[in-house]
PDB file of C-alpha atoms and ligand atoms in Angstrom:
ATOM      1  CA  MET A  23    -163.109-121.974  36.714  1.00 94.00           C
ATOM      2  CA  ASP A  24    -161.791-123.457  39.794  1.00 96.00           C
ATOM      3  CA  LEU A  25    -157.954-123.338  39.805  1.00 98.00           C
ATOM      4  CA  SER A  26    -157.849-123.953  43.425  1.00 98.00           C
ATOM      5  CA  THR A  27    -155.603-126.897  44.594  1.00 98.00           C
ATOM      6  CA  THR A  28    -154.636-128.784  47.885  1.00 98.00           C
ATOM      7  CA  ILE A  29    -150.915-130.057  48.595  1.00 98.00           C
ATOM      8  CA  ALA A  30    -149.977-132.031  51.947  1.00 98.00           C
ATOM      9  CA  GLY A  31    -153.617-130.759  53.112  1.00 98.00           C
ATOM     10  CA  VAL A  32    -152.929-127.043  52.630  1.00 98.00           C
ATOM     11  CA  ARG A  33    -155.335-125.572  50.410  1.00 98.00           C
ATOM     12  CA  PHE A  34    -154.314-122.901  47.841  1.00 98.00           C
ATOM     13  CA  SER A  35    -157.010-120.486  46.060  1.00 98.00           C
ATOM     14  CA  SER A  36    -154.889-120.572  42.869  1.00 98.00           C
ATOM     15  CA  CYS A  37    -152.437-123.346  41.582  1.00 98.00           C
ATOM     16  CA  PHE A  38    -150.075-120.624  40.371  1.00 99.00           C
ATOM     17  CA  MET A  39    -147.354-119.128  42.885  1.00 99.00           C
ATOM     18  CA  ASN A  40    -143.650-117.783  42.680  1.00 99.00           C
ATOM     19  CA  ALA A  41    -140.710-119.853  41.944  1.00 98.00           C
ATOM     20  CA  SER A  42    -138.482-119.402  44.937  1.00 98.00           C
ATOM     21  CA  GLY A  43    -135.893-117.080  43.780  1.00 98.00           C
ATOM     22  CA  ALA A  44    -138.312-114.777  41.830  1.00 98.00           C
ATOM     23  CA  LEU A  45    -139.347-111.487  43.371  1.00 98.00           C
ATOM     24  CA  CYS A  46    -138.912-112.885  46.885  1.00 98.00           C
ATOM     25  CA  VAL A  47    -135.833-111.700  48.633  1.00 98.00           C
ATOM     26  CA  THR A  48    -136.890-108.520  50.661  1.00 98.00           C
ATOM     27  CA  ARG A  49    -139.874-107.903  52.874  1.00 98.00           C
ATOM     28  CA  GLU A  50    -141.217-105.172  50.178  1.00 98.00           C
ATOM     29  CA  GLU A  51    -140.926-108.229  47.465  1.00 98.00           C
ATOM     30  CA  LEU A  52    -142.850-110.635  49.602  1.00 98.00           C
ATOM     31  CA  LEU A  53    -145.386-108.207  50.680  1.00 98.00           C
ATOM     32  CA  ALA A  54    -146.028-107.468  46.790  1.00 98.00           C
ATOM     33  CA  LEU A  55    -146.126-111.094  46.352  1.00 98.00           C
ATOM     34  CA  GLY A  56    -148.961-111.149  48.902  1.00 98.00           C
ATOM     35  CA  ARG A  57    -150.837-108.311  47.467  1.00 98.00           C
ATOM     36  CA  SER A  58    -150.770-110.281  44.047  1.00 98.00           C
ATOM     37  CA  ARG A  59    -152.406-113.047  42.835  1.00 98.00           C
ATOM     38  CA  THR A  60    -150.074-115.384  43.237  1.00 98.00           C
ATOM     39  CA  GLY A  61    -151.395-118.600  44.971  1.00 98.00           C
ATOM     40  CA  ALA A  62    -148.905-118.645  47.775  1.00 99.00           C
ATOM     41  CA  ILE A  63    -145.978-116.425  48.997  1.00 99.00           C
ATOM     42  CA  VAL A  64    -142.529-118.451  48.485  1.00 99.00           C
ATOM     43  CA  THR A  65    -139.561-117.260  50.104  1.00 99.00           C
ATOM     44  CA  LYS A  66    -136.081-117.127  48.348  1.00 98.00           C
ATOM     45  CA  SER A  67    -133.721-120.191  49.958  1.00 98.00           C
ATOM     46  CA  MET A  68    -132.313-118.916  52.955  1.00 98.00           C
ATOM     47  CA  THR A  69    -129.019-119.263  54.713  1.00 98.00           C
ATOM     48  CA  VAL A  70    -127.758-118.864  58.258  1.00 98.00           C
ATOM     49  CA  GLU A  71    -126.262-115.316  57.532  1.00 98.00           C
ATOM     50  CA  PRO A  72    -127.444-112.556  55.235  1.00 98.00           C
ATOM     51  CA  ARG A  73    -125.637-112.705  51.846  1.00 98.00           C
ATOM     52  CA  ASP A  74    -125.587-110.292  49.011  1.00 98.00           C
ATOM     53  CA  GLY A  75    -124.797-113.302  46.213  1.00 98.00           C
ATOM     54  CA  ASN A  76    -122.586-113.544  43.512  1.00 97.00           C
ATOM     55  CA  PRO A  77    -121.143-110.322  41.818  1.00 98.00           C
ATOM     56  CA  ALA A  78    -123.322-108.639  38.900  1.00 98.00           C
ATOM     57  CA  PRO A  79    -124.284-109.245  36.143  1.00 98.00           C
ATOM     58  CA  ARG A  80    -125.891-112.480  37.454  1.00 98.00           C
ATOM     59  CA  TYR A  81    -129.080-112.828  35.790  1.00 98.00           C
ATOM     60  CA  TYR A  82    -129.909-112.811  31.789  1.00 98.00           C
ATOM     61  CA  GLY A  83    -132.831-113.148  30.270  1.00 98.00           C
ATOM     62  CA  PHE A  84    -133.287-114.006  26.264  1.00 98.00           C
ATOM     63  CA  PRO A  85    -136.010-115.065  23.942  1.00 96.00           C
ATOM     64  CA  GLY A  86    -136.108-118.792  24.943  1.00 97.00           C
ATOM     65  CA  GLY A  87    -135.537-118.434  28.575  1.00 98.00           C
ATOM     66  CA  SER A  88    -133.027-117.029  31.543  1.00 98.00           C
ATOM     67  CA  ILE A  89    -129.814-117.979  32.989  1.00 98.00           C
ATOM     68  CA  ASN A  90    -128.800-116.967  36.492  1.00 98.00           C
ATOM     69  CA  SER A  91    -125.920-117.503  39.076  1.00 98.00           C
ATOM     70  CA  MET A  92    -127.359-115.213  41.750  1.00 98.00           C
ATOM     71  CA  GLY A  93    -125.780-117.006  44.663  1.00 98.00           C
ATOM     72  CA  LEU A  94    -128.190-117.175  47.055  1.00 98.00           C
ATOM     73  CA  PRO A  95    -128.594-113.628  47.965  1.00 98.00           C
ATOM     74  CA  ASN A  96    -131.127-113.640  51.030  1.00 98.00           C
ATOM     75  CA  LEU A  97    -131.865-111.472  54.357  1.00 98.00           C
ATOM     76  CA  GLY A  98    -130.487-114.597  56.619  1.00 98.00           C
ATOM     77  CA  TYR A  99    -133.105-117.083  58.037  1.00 98.00           C
ATOM     78  CA  ARG A 100    -133.631-115.171  61.419  1.00 98.00           C
ATOM     79  CA  ALA A 101    -135.252-112.329  59.069  1.00 99.00           C
ATOM     80  CA  TYR A 102    -137.553-114.814  57.438  1.00 99.00           C
ATOM     81  CA  ALA A 103    -138.727-116.337  60.501  1.00 98.00           C
ATOM     82  CA  ALA A 104    -139.398-112.600  61.969  1.00 98.00           C
ATOM     83  CA  LEU A 105    -141.199-111.981  58.682  1.00 98.00           C
ATOM     84  CA  ILE A 106    -143.525-115.498  58.444  1.00 98.00           C
ATOM     85  CA  PRO A 107    -145.993-114.138  60.809  1.00 98.00           C
ATOM     86  CA  GLU A 108    -146.661-110.935  59.020  1.00 98.00           C
ATOM     87  CA  LEU A 109    -146.804-112.467  55.603  1.00 98.00           C
ATOM     88  CA  LYS A 110    -149.283-115.462  56.838  1.00 98.00           C
ATOM     89  CA  THR A 111    -151.824-112.294  57.703  1.00 98.00           C
ATOM     90  CA  LEU A 112    -151.762-111.957  53.758  1.00 98.00           C
ATOM     91  CA  GLY A 113    -154.321-114.726  53.435  1.00 97.00           C
ATOM     92  CA  LYS A 114    -152.581-117.078  51.466  1.00 98.00           C
ATOM     93  CA  PRO A 115    -149.925-119.899  52.279  1.00 98.00           C
ATOM     94  CA  VAL A 116    -146.436-118.908  53.091  1.00 99.00           C
ATOM     95  CA  ILE A 117    -143.829-121.662  51.662  1.00 99.00           C
ATOM     96  CA  ALA A 118    -140.343-121.172  53.585  1.00 99.00           C
ATOM     97  CA  SER A 119    -137.347-122.456  51.078  1.00 98.00           C
ATOM     98  CA  VAL A 120    -134.520-123.930  53.547  1.00 98.00           C
ATOM     99  CA  ALA A 121    -131.107-123.874  51.938  1.00 97.00           C
ATOM    100  CA  GLY A 122    -127.607-123.624  53.305  1.00 96.00           C
ATOM    101  CA  LEU A 123    -124.073-123.582  52.778  1.00 96.00           C
ATOM    102  CA  CYS A 124    -123.126-126.510  54.285  1.00 96.00           C
ATOM    103  CA  GLU A 125    -125.180-130.069  55.593  1.00 96.00           C
ATOM    104  CA  ASP A 126    -125.329-128.649  59.149  1.00 97.00           C
ATOM    105  CA  ASP A 127    -126.793-125.402  58.199  1.00 98.00           C
ATOM    106  CA  PHE A 128    -130.233-127.063  57.295  1.00 98.00           C
ATOM    107  CA  PRO A 129    -131.312-128.316  60.524  1.00 98.00           C
ATOM    108  CA  THR A 130    -130.225-125.232  62.136  1.00 98.00           C
ATOM    109  CA  ILE A 131    -132.283-123.075  59.902  1.00 98.00           C
ATOM    110  CA  ALA A 132    -135.189-125.647  59.463  1.00 98.00           C
ATOM    111  CA  ALA A 133    -135.782-125.658  63.538  1.00 98.00           C
ATOM    112  CA  THR A 134    -136.290-121.869  63.630  1.00 98.00           C
ATOM    113  CA  ILE A 135    -138.280-121.518  60.517  1.00 99.00           C
ATOM    114  CA  ASN A 136    -140.423-124.398  61.597  1.00 98.00           C
ATOM    115  CA  ALA A 137    -141.034-122.478  64.875  1.00 98.00           C
ATOM    116  CA  ALA A 138    -142.225-119.681  62.644  1.00 98.00           C
ATOM    117  CA  LYS A 139    -144.983-121.936  61.345  1.00 98.00           C
ATOM    118  CA  PRO A 140    -144.752-121.377  57.616  1.00 99.00           C
ATOM    119  CA  ASP A 141    -147.730-123.435  56.262  1.00 99.00           C
ATOM    120  CA  LEU A 142    -145.009-125.773  54.208  1.00 99.00           C
ATOM    121  CA  ILE A 143    -141.164-125.680  54.231  1.00 99.00           C
ATOM    122  CA  GLU A 144    -139.071-126.327  50.682  1.00 98.00           C
ATOM    123  CA  VAL A 145    -135.660-128.035  51.189  1.00 98.00           C
ATOM    124  CA  ASN A 146    -133.775-126.625  48.629  1.00 98.00           C
ATOM    125  CA  LEU A 147    -131.295-129.625  47.662  1.00 98.00           C
ATOM    126  CA  SER A 148    -130.392-127.969  44.118  1.00 96.00           C
ATOM    127  CA  CYS A 149    -128.871-124.458  44.050  1.00 94.00           C
ATOM    128  CA  PRO A 150    -126.478-124.850  41.422  1.00 92.00           C
ATOM    129  CA  ASN A 151    -124.579-121.556  42.043  1.00 94.00           C
ATOM    130  CA  ILE A 152    -122.037-121.649  44.784  1.00 92.00           C
ATOM    131  CA  PRO A 153    -118.725-121.918  43.385  1.00 88.00           C
ATOM    132  CA  GLY A 154    -117.262-125.301  44.804  1.00 91.00           C
ATOM    133  CA  LYS A 155    -120.196-126.678  46.254  1.00 92.00           C
ATOM    134  CA  PRO A 156    -121.820-129.338  44.039  1.00 93.00           C
ATOM    135  CA  GLN A 157    -125.694-129.712  44.327  1.00 96.00           C
ATOM    136  CA  ILE A 158    -126.696-132.074  47.088  1.00 97.00           C
ATOM    137  CA  GLY A 159    -129.569-133.649  45.041  1.00 98.00           C
ATOM    138  CA  TYR A 160    -127.114-135.309  42.805  1.00 98.00           C
ATOM    139  CA  ASP A 161    -125.470-137.140  45.826  1.00 97.00           C
ATOM    140  CA  ALA A 162    -128.112-139.607  47.025  1.00 98.00           C
ATOM    141  CA  GLU A 163    -126.350-140.334  50.174  1.00 98.00           C
ATOM    142  CA  ALA A 164    -125.947-136.597  51.215  1.00 97.00           C
ATOM    143  CA  SER A 165    -129.605-135.993  50.368  1.00 98.00           C
ATOM    144  CA  GLU A 166    -130.983-138.923  52.669  1.00 98.00           C
ATOM    145  CA  ARG A 167    -128.543-138.066  55.446  1.00 98.00           C
ATOM    146  CA  LEU A 168    -129.683-134.555  55.107  1.00 98.00           C
ATOM    147  CA  LEU A 169    -133.325-134.946  54.756  1.00 98.00           C
ATOM    148  CA  LYS A 170    -133.508-137.419  57.582  1.00 98.00           C
ATOM    149  CA  ARG A 171    -132.009-134.823  59.737  1.00 98.00           C
ATOM    150  CA  VAL A 172    -134.475-132.162  58.898  1.00 98.00           C
ATOM    151  CA  ARG A 173    -137.539-134.245  59.180  1.00 98.00           C
ATOM    152  CA  LYS A 174    -136.803-134.673  62.821  1.00 98.00           C
ATOM    153  CA  VAL A 175    -136.956-130.670  63.258  1.00 98.00           C
ATOM    154  CA  ILE A 176    -139.978-129.787  60.776  1.00 98.00           C
ATOM    155  CA  THR A 177    -143.570-130.477  61.808  1.00 98.00           C
ATOM    156  CA  VAL A 178    -145.231-128.553  59.168  1.00 98.00           C
ATOM    157  CA  PRO A 179    -145.520-130.725  55.830  1.00 99.00           C
ATOM    158  CA  MET A 180    -141.989-130.620  54.110  1.00 99.00           C
ATOM    159  CA  GLY A 181    -141.404-130.608  50.567  1.00 98.00           C
ATOM    160  CA  VAL A 182    -137.917-131.450  48.503  1.00 98.00           C
ATOM    161  CA  LYS A 183    -136.721-129.058  45.645  1.00 98.00           C
ATOM    162  CA  LEU A 184    -134.882-131.356  43.370  1.00 98.00           C
ATOM    163  CA  PRO A 185    -132.622-130.678  40.275  1.00 98.00           C
ATOM    164  CA  PRO A 186    -133.466-132.280  36.873  1.00 98.00           C
ATOM    165  CA  TYR A 187    -132.430-135.870  36.464  1.00 98.00           C
ATOM    166  CA  PHE A 188    -131.686-137.087  33.019  1.00 98.00           C
ATOM    167  CA  ASP A 189    -131.575-140.988  33.396  1.00 98.00           C
ATOM    168  CA  PRO A 190    -134.465-143.182  34.934  1.00 98.00           C
ATOM    169  CA  ALA A 191    -131.793-144.668  36.944  1.00 98.00           C
ATOM    170  CA  HIS A 192    -131.459-141.259  38.768  1.00 98.00           C
ATOM    171  CA  HIS A 193    -135.370-140.945  39.143  1.00 98.00           C
ATOM    172  CA  GLU A 194    -135.320-144.470  40.856  1.00 98.00           C
ATOM    173  CA  MET A 195    -132.552-143.736  42.937  1.00 98.00           C
ATOM    174  CA  MET A 196    -133.579-140.567  44.318  1.00 98.00           C
ATOM    175  CA  GLY A 197    -137.303-141.953  44.348  1.00 98.00           C
ATOM    176  CA  GLU A 198    -136.053-144.542  46.948  1.00 98.00           C
ATOM    177  CA  VAL A 199    -134.495-141.699  48.908  1.00 98.00           C
ATOM    178  CA  ILE A 200    -137.425-139.481  48.905  1.00 98.00           C
ATOM    179  CA  GLY A 201    -139.624-142.688  49.966  1.00 98.00           C
ATOM    180  CA  ARG A 202    -137.548-143.299  53.019  1.00 98.00           C
ATOM    181  CA  CYS A 203    -137.293-139.794  54.451  1.00 98.00           C
ATOM    182  CA  GLY A 204    -140.885-138.714  54.930  1.00 98.00           C
ATOM    183  CA  VAL A 205    -141.328-135.995  52.388  1.00 98.00           C
ATOM    184  CA  ASP A 206    -144.649-134.510  51.928  1.00 99.00           C
ATOM    185  CA  PHE A 207    -144.405-132.974  48.684  1.00 99.00           C
ATOM    186  CA  LEU A 208    -141.775-132.489  45.801  1.00 99.00           C
ATOM    187  CA  ASN A 209    -140.892-129.497  43.677  1.00 99.00           C
ATOM    188  CA  LEU A 210    -139.622-130.577  40.261  1.00 98.00           C
ATOM    189  CA  ILE A 211    -137.403-129.036  38.987  1.00 98.00           C
ATOM    190  CA  ASN A 212    -134.871-126.211  40.100  1.00 98.00           C
ATOM    191  CA  SER A 213    -132.912-124.423  37.068  1.00 98.00           C
ATOM    192  CA  VAL A 214    -131.151-126.722  34.801  1.00 98.00           C
ATOM    193  CA  GLY A 215    -127.813-126.265  36.337  1.00 98.00           C
ATOM    194  CA  ASN A 216    -124.514-124.927  34.772  1.00 98.00           C
ATOM    195  CA  GLY A 217    -125.528-124.170  31.115  1.00 98.00           C
ATOM    196  CA  LEU A 218    -123.499-121.462  29.355  1.00 98.00           C
ATOM    197  CA  VAL A 219    -125.037-118.853  27.026  1.00 98.00           C
ATOM    198  CA  VAL A 220    -122.723-116.884  24.869  1.00 98.00           C
ATOM    199  CA  ASP A 221    -123.141-113.341  23.296  1.00 98.00           C
ATOM    200  CA  PRO A 222    -121.587-114.146  19.704  1.00 98.00           C
ATOM    201  CA  GLU A 223    -121.524-110.538  18.748  1.00 98.00           C
ATOM    202  CA  ARG A 224    -119.408-109.403  21.593  1.00 98.00           C
ATOM    203  CA  GLU A 225    -117.877-112.751  21.715  1.00 98.00           C
ATOM    204  CA  VAL A 226    -118.453-112.828  25.721  1.00 98.00           C
ATOM    205  CA  VAL A 227    -120.077-114.745  28.243  1.00 98.00           C
ATOM    206  CA  VAL A 228    -123.505-112.709  29.557  1.00 98.00           C
ATOM    207  CA  ILE A 229    -123.123-113.393  33.475  1.00 98.00           C
ATOM    208  CA  LYS A 230    -120.117-112.859  35.504  1.00 98.00           C
ATOM    209  CA  PRO A 231    -119.806-115.708  38.033  1.00 98.00           C
ATOM    210  CA  LYS A 232    -118.342-118.882  37.453  1.00 97.00           C
ATOM    211  CA  GLY A 233    -117.183-117.806  34.006  1.00 98.00           C
ATOM    212  CA  GLY A 234    -120.317-117.392  32.618  1.00 98.00           C
ATOM    213  CA  PHE A 235    -122.164-121.032  33.541  1.00 98.00           C
ATOM    214  CA  GLY A 236    -125.247-120.538  35.589  1.00 98.00           C
ATOM    215  CA  GLY A 237    -128.634-122.457  35.952  1.00 98.00           C
ATOM    216  CA  LEU A 238    -131.198-122.255  32.722  1.00 98.00           C
ATOM    217  CA  GLY A 239    -134.660-121.723  33.121  1.00 98.00           C
ATOM    218  CA  GLY A 240    -137.826-120.673  30.980  1.00 98.00           C
ATOM    219  CA  THR A 241    -139.221-122.298  27.984  1.00 98.00           C
ATOM    220  CA  ILE A 242    -135.807-124.091  26.820  1.00 98.00           C
ATOM    221  CA  ILE A 243    -136.062-126.155  30.148  1.00 99.00           C
ATOM    222  CA  LYS A 244    -140.014-127.275  29.766  1.00 99.00           C
ATOM    223  CA  PRO A 245    -139.176-130.671  28.265  1.00 99.00           C
ATOM    224  CA  VAL A 246    -137.046-131.563  31.065  1.00 99.00           C
ATOM    225  CA  ALA A 247    -139.113-130.299  33.777  1.00 99.00           C
ATOM    226  CA  LEU A 248    -142.492-132.178  32.319  1.00 99.00           C
ATOM    227  CA  ALA A 249    -139.946-135.523  32.232  1.00 99.00           C
ATOM    228  CA  ASN A 250    -138.963-134.932  35.702  1.00 99.00           C
ATOM    229  CA  VAL A 251    -142.775-134.324  37.100  1.00 99.00           C
ATOM    230  CA  ARG A 252    -143.926-137.575  35.117  1.00 99.00           C
ATOM    231  CA  ALA A 253    -141.076-139.653  36.426  1.00 99.00           C
ATOM    232  CA  PHE A 254    -141.944-138.734  39.770  1.00 99.00           C
ATOM    233  CA  TRP A 255    -145.627-138.629  39.374  1.00 98.00           C
ATOM    234  CA  LYS A 256    -145.213-142.617  38.009  1.00 98.00           C
ATOM    235  CA  ILE A 257    -142.750-143.811  40.671  1.00 98.00           C
ATOM    236  CA  PHE A 258    -145.026-142.689  43.435  1.00 98.00           C
ATOM    237  CA  GLU A 259    -148.360-143.499  41.377  1.00 97.00           C
ATOM    238  CA  GLY A 260    -149.783-139.785  42.403  1.00 97.00           C
ATOM    239  CA  ARG A 261    -149.263-140.312  46.516  1.00 98.00           C
ATOM    240  CA  ILE A 262    -147.122-137.577  46.902  1.00 98.00           C
ATOM    241  CA  PRO A 263    -148.404-134.049  45.455  1.00 98.00           C
ATOM    242  CA  ILE A 264    -145.735-132.493  42.812  1.00 99.00           C
ATOM    243  CA  ILE A 265    -145.502-128.931  42.236  1.00 99.00           C
ATOM    244  CA  GLY A 266    -144.186-128.530  38.842  1.00 99.00           C
ATOM    245  CA  THR A 267    -141.650-125.955  37.800  1.00 99.00           C
ATOM    246  CA  GLY A 268    -139.906-125.226  34.718  1.00 98.00           C
ATOM    247  CA  GLY A 269    -140.778-123.399  31.461  1.00 98.00           C
ATOM    248  CA  VAL A 270    -144.457-122.470  32.161  1.00 99.00           C
ATOM    249  CA  VAL A 271    -145.001-119.110  30.312  1.00 98.00           C
ATOM    250  CA  ASN A 272    -148.580-119.371  29.524  1.00 98.00           C
ATOM    251  CA  GLY A 273    -151.693-121.616  30.285  1.00 98.00           C
ATOM    252  CA  VAL A 274    -150.869-124.519  27.892  1.00 98.00           C
ATOM    253  CA  ASP A 275    -147.454-124.868  29.338  1.00 99.00           C
ATOM    254  CA  ALA A 276    -149.424-124.886  33.028  1.00 99.00           C
ATOM    255  CA  PHE A 277    -151.864-127.368  31.598  1.00 98.00           C
ATOM    256  CA  GLU A 278    -149.091-130.024  30.372  1.00 99.00           C
ATOM    257  CA  HIS A 279    -147.695-129.849  33.976  1.00 99.00           C
ATOM    258  CA  VAL A 280    -150.774-130.672  35.411  1.00 98.00           C
ATOM    259  CA  LEU A 281    -151.213-133.685  32.692  1.00 98.00           C
ATOM    260  CA  CYS A 282    -147.871-134.931  33.593  1.00 99.00           C
ATOM    261  CA  GLY A 283    -148.850-134.986  37.520  1.00 98.00           C
ATOM    262  CA  ALA A 284    -148.521-131.526  38.932  1.00 99.00           C
ATOM    263  CA  SER A 285    -150.622-130.298  41.681  1.00 98.00           C
ATOM    264  CA  ALA A 286    -149.631-126.817  41.373  1.00 98.00           C
ATOM    265  CA  VAL A 287    -147.031-124.567  39.056  1.00 98.00           C
ATOM    266  CA  GLN A 288    -144.155-122.221  40.031  1.00 99.00           C
ATOM    267  CA  ILE A 289    -143.309-119.399  37.808  1.00 98.00           C
ATOM    268  CA  GLY A 290    -139.649-118.137  37.512  1.00 98.00           C
ATOM    269  CA  THR A 291    -138.236-116.505  34.493  1.00 98.00           C
ATOM    270  CA  VAL A 292    -141.337-115.295  33.019  1.00 98.00           C
ATOM    271  CA  LEU A 293    -142.121-113.870  36.604  1.00 98.00           C
ATOM    272  CA  VAL A 294    -138.688-111.757  36.693  1.00 98.00           C
ATOM    273  CA  GLU A 295    -139.610-110.919  33.053  1.00 98.00           C
ATOM    274  CA  GLU A 296    -142.960-109.680  33.340  1.00 98.00           C
ATOM    275  CA  GLY A 297    -143.846-109.029  37.022  1.00 98.00           C
ATOM    276  CA  LEU A 298    -146.737-109.631  39.122  1.00 98.00           C
ATOM    277  CA  ASP A 299    -149.450-109.329  36.380  1.00 98.00           C
ATOM    278  CA  VAL A 300    -148.304-112.706  34.930  1.00 98.00           C
ATOM    279  CA  PHE A 301    -150.428-114.457  37.760  1.00 98.00           C
ATOM    280  CA  GLY A 302    -153.946-113.020  36.439  1.00 98.00           C
ATOM    281  CA  ARG A 303    -152.822-113.825  32.856  1.00 99.00           C
ATOM    282  CA  LEU A 304    -152.064-117.202  33.622  1.00 99.00           C
ATOM    283  CA  GLU A 305    -154.759-117.934  35.324  1.00 98.00           C
ATOM    284  CA  MET A 306    -157.130-116.573  32.450  1.00 98.00           C
ATOM    285  CA  GLU A 307    -155.232-118.818  30.272  1.00 98.00           C
ATOM    286  CA  LEU A 308    -155.371-121.919  32.055  1.00 98.00           C
ATOM    287  CA  SER A 309    -159.321-121.570  32.809  1.00 98.00           C
ATOM    288  CA  ALA A 310    -159.550-120.964  28.876  1.00 98.00           C
ATOM    289  CA  GLN A 311    -157.537-124.095  27.962  1.00 98.00           C
ATOM    290  CA  LEU A 312    -159.614-126.089  30.788  1.00 98.00           C
ATOM    291  CA  SER A 313    -162.799-125.005  29.476  1.00 98.00           C
ATOM    292  CA  LYS A 314    -161.878-125.763  25.896  1.00 98.00           C
ATOM    293  CA  LYS A 315    -160.904-129.359  27.247  1.00 97.00           C
ATOM    294  CA  GLY A 316    -164.351-129.533  29.144  1.00 97.00           C
ATOM    295  CA  TYR A 317    -162.420-130.333  32.226  1.00 97.00           C
ATOM    296  CA  THR A 318    -163.988-128.084  35.404  1.00 95.00           C
ATOM    297  CA  ARG A 319    -161.327-128.602  37.781  1.00 95.00           C
ATOM    298  CA  LEU A 320    -157.511-129.606  37.745  1.00 97.00           C
ATOM    299  CA  GLU A 321    -158.286-133.126  39.464  1.00 95.00           C
ATOM    300  CA  ASP A 322    -160.172-133.651  36.394  1.00 96.00           C
ATOM    301  CA  CYS A 323    -156.753-134.113  34.394  1.00 97.00           C
ATOM    302  CA  ARG A 324    -153.939-134.041  36.732  1.00 98.00           C
ATOM    303  CA  GLY A 325    -151.628-136.824  35.776  1.00 98.00           C
ATOM    304  CA  LYS A 326    -153.938-138.124  32.996  1.00 98.00           C
ATOM    305  CA  LEU A 327    -151.195-137.703  30.218  1.00 98.00           C
ATOM    306  CA  LYS A 328    -151.750-140.596  27.454  1.00 98.00           C
ATOM    307  CA  GLU A 329    -149.132-142.814  26.158  1.00 98.00           C
ATOM    308  CA  LEU A 330    -148.998-144.168  22.516  1.00 98.00           C
TER     309      LEU A 330
HETATM  310  O1  LIG B 427    -129.472-118.026  44.460  1.00 95.06           O
HETATM  311  C1  LIG B 427    -129.319-118.845  43.472  1.00 95.06           C
HETATM  312  O2  LIG B 427    -128.270-118.633  42.631  1.00 95.06           O
HETATM  313  C2  LIG B 427    -129.922-119.936  42.752  1.00 95.06           C
HETATM  314  C3  LIG B 427    -130.720-120.768  43.725  1.00 95.06           C
HETATM  315 BR1  LIG B 427    -130.524-120.817  45.539  1.00 95.06          BR
HETATM  316  C4  LIG B 427    -131.414-122.058  43.305  1.00 95.06           C
HETATM  317  O3  LIG B 427    -131.830-122.743  43.971  1.00 95.06           O
HETATM  318  N1  LIG B 427    -131.650-121.863  41.940  1.00 95.06           N
HETATM  319  C5  LIG B 427    -130.765-121.041  41.046  1.00 95.06           C
HETATM  320  O4  LIG B 427    -131.235-120.905  39.851  1.00 95.06           O
HETATM  321  N2  LIG B 427    -130.500-119.946  41.562  1.00 95.06           N
END
């Protein structure tokens, strides 16, 4: 089965890839991704200076998903800029995820990373885990200001990783911002921010930072992810390609993202839980699902979700 896909003119031999944050911080992790069946190498979101991140425990997996408050542990953008040429020799697209601790950081990082020529750049407007720093994606004006600044220094395809929105008015408002900023692709969604998981036996939170509040991922967020993929697919009538992220643990989950409009699918929680072999499993499961439905390529069903 052909699971290849194209996003903003870049070809991916598989539609499955790691979500930023999952097994992609260090050189060793990124090289291991390159040797795996992932369709692309996505880096951890980067800041100006290297960071250890928040205190542990800062990730907790449970049957329905995960909660994390990693706090942007990363090598700093200079190290990723130096690594990108090596990663590009591994024969698959490299997506650099750019973040920052303040608005001015983003263009600084974006300019140097752009010069290292990753295949695509993903601008992360949605980290929920830095104490005292709200998610930029929930501030439409700040998002527009920032995207216009980074767009000026980015010459490779530029995407935006957005937080989940829960009201059509917010989808519309961000859709207008995206439409004004020269965005080449969307990645929907980041984790559902500031959830709280409780251990009732020990009567305690499960992660240390922020009193236990953290970003939710995995199966429990799939309907939220699908809704955001579908909402932005409809707003742009399929003209801006979408990477669907959130709640993909099997091939049928990926199929649902594609029906809603996703061109590719990223894997976070289940990659952390299962390791790099997850990509081969997902390829087999999605291929089986497409065959069962009589489809031979992703394009045949992309966005084709029916309504009642
Ligand atoms: O590092 C993190 O805590 C983190 C980031 Br930058 C993000 O974008 N999403 C997330 O769930 N965790």
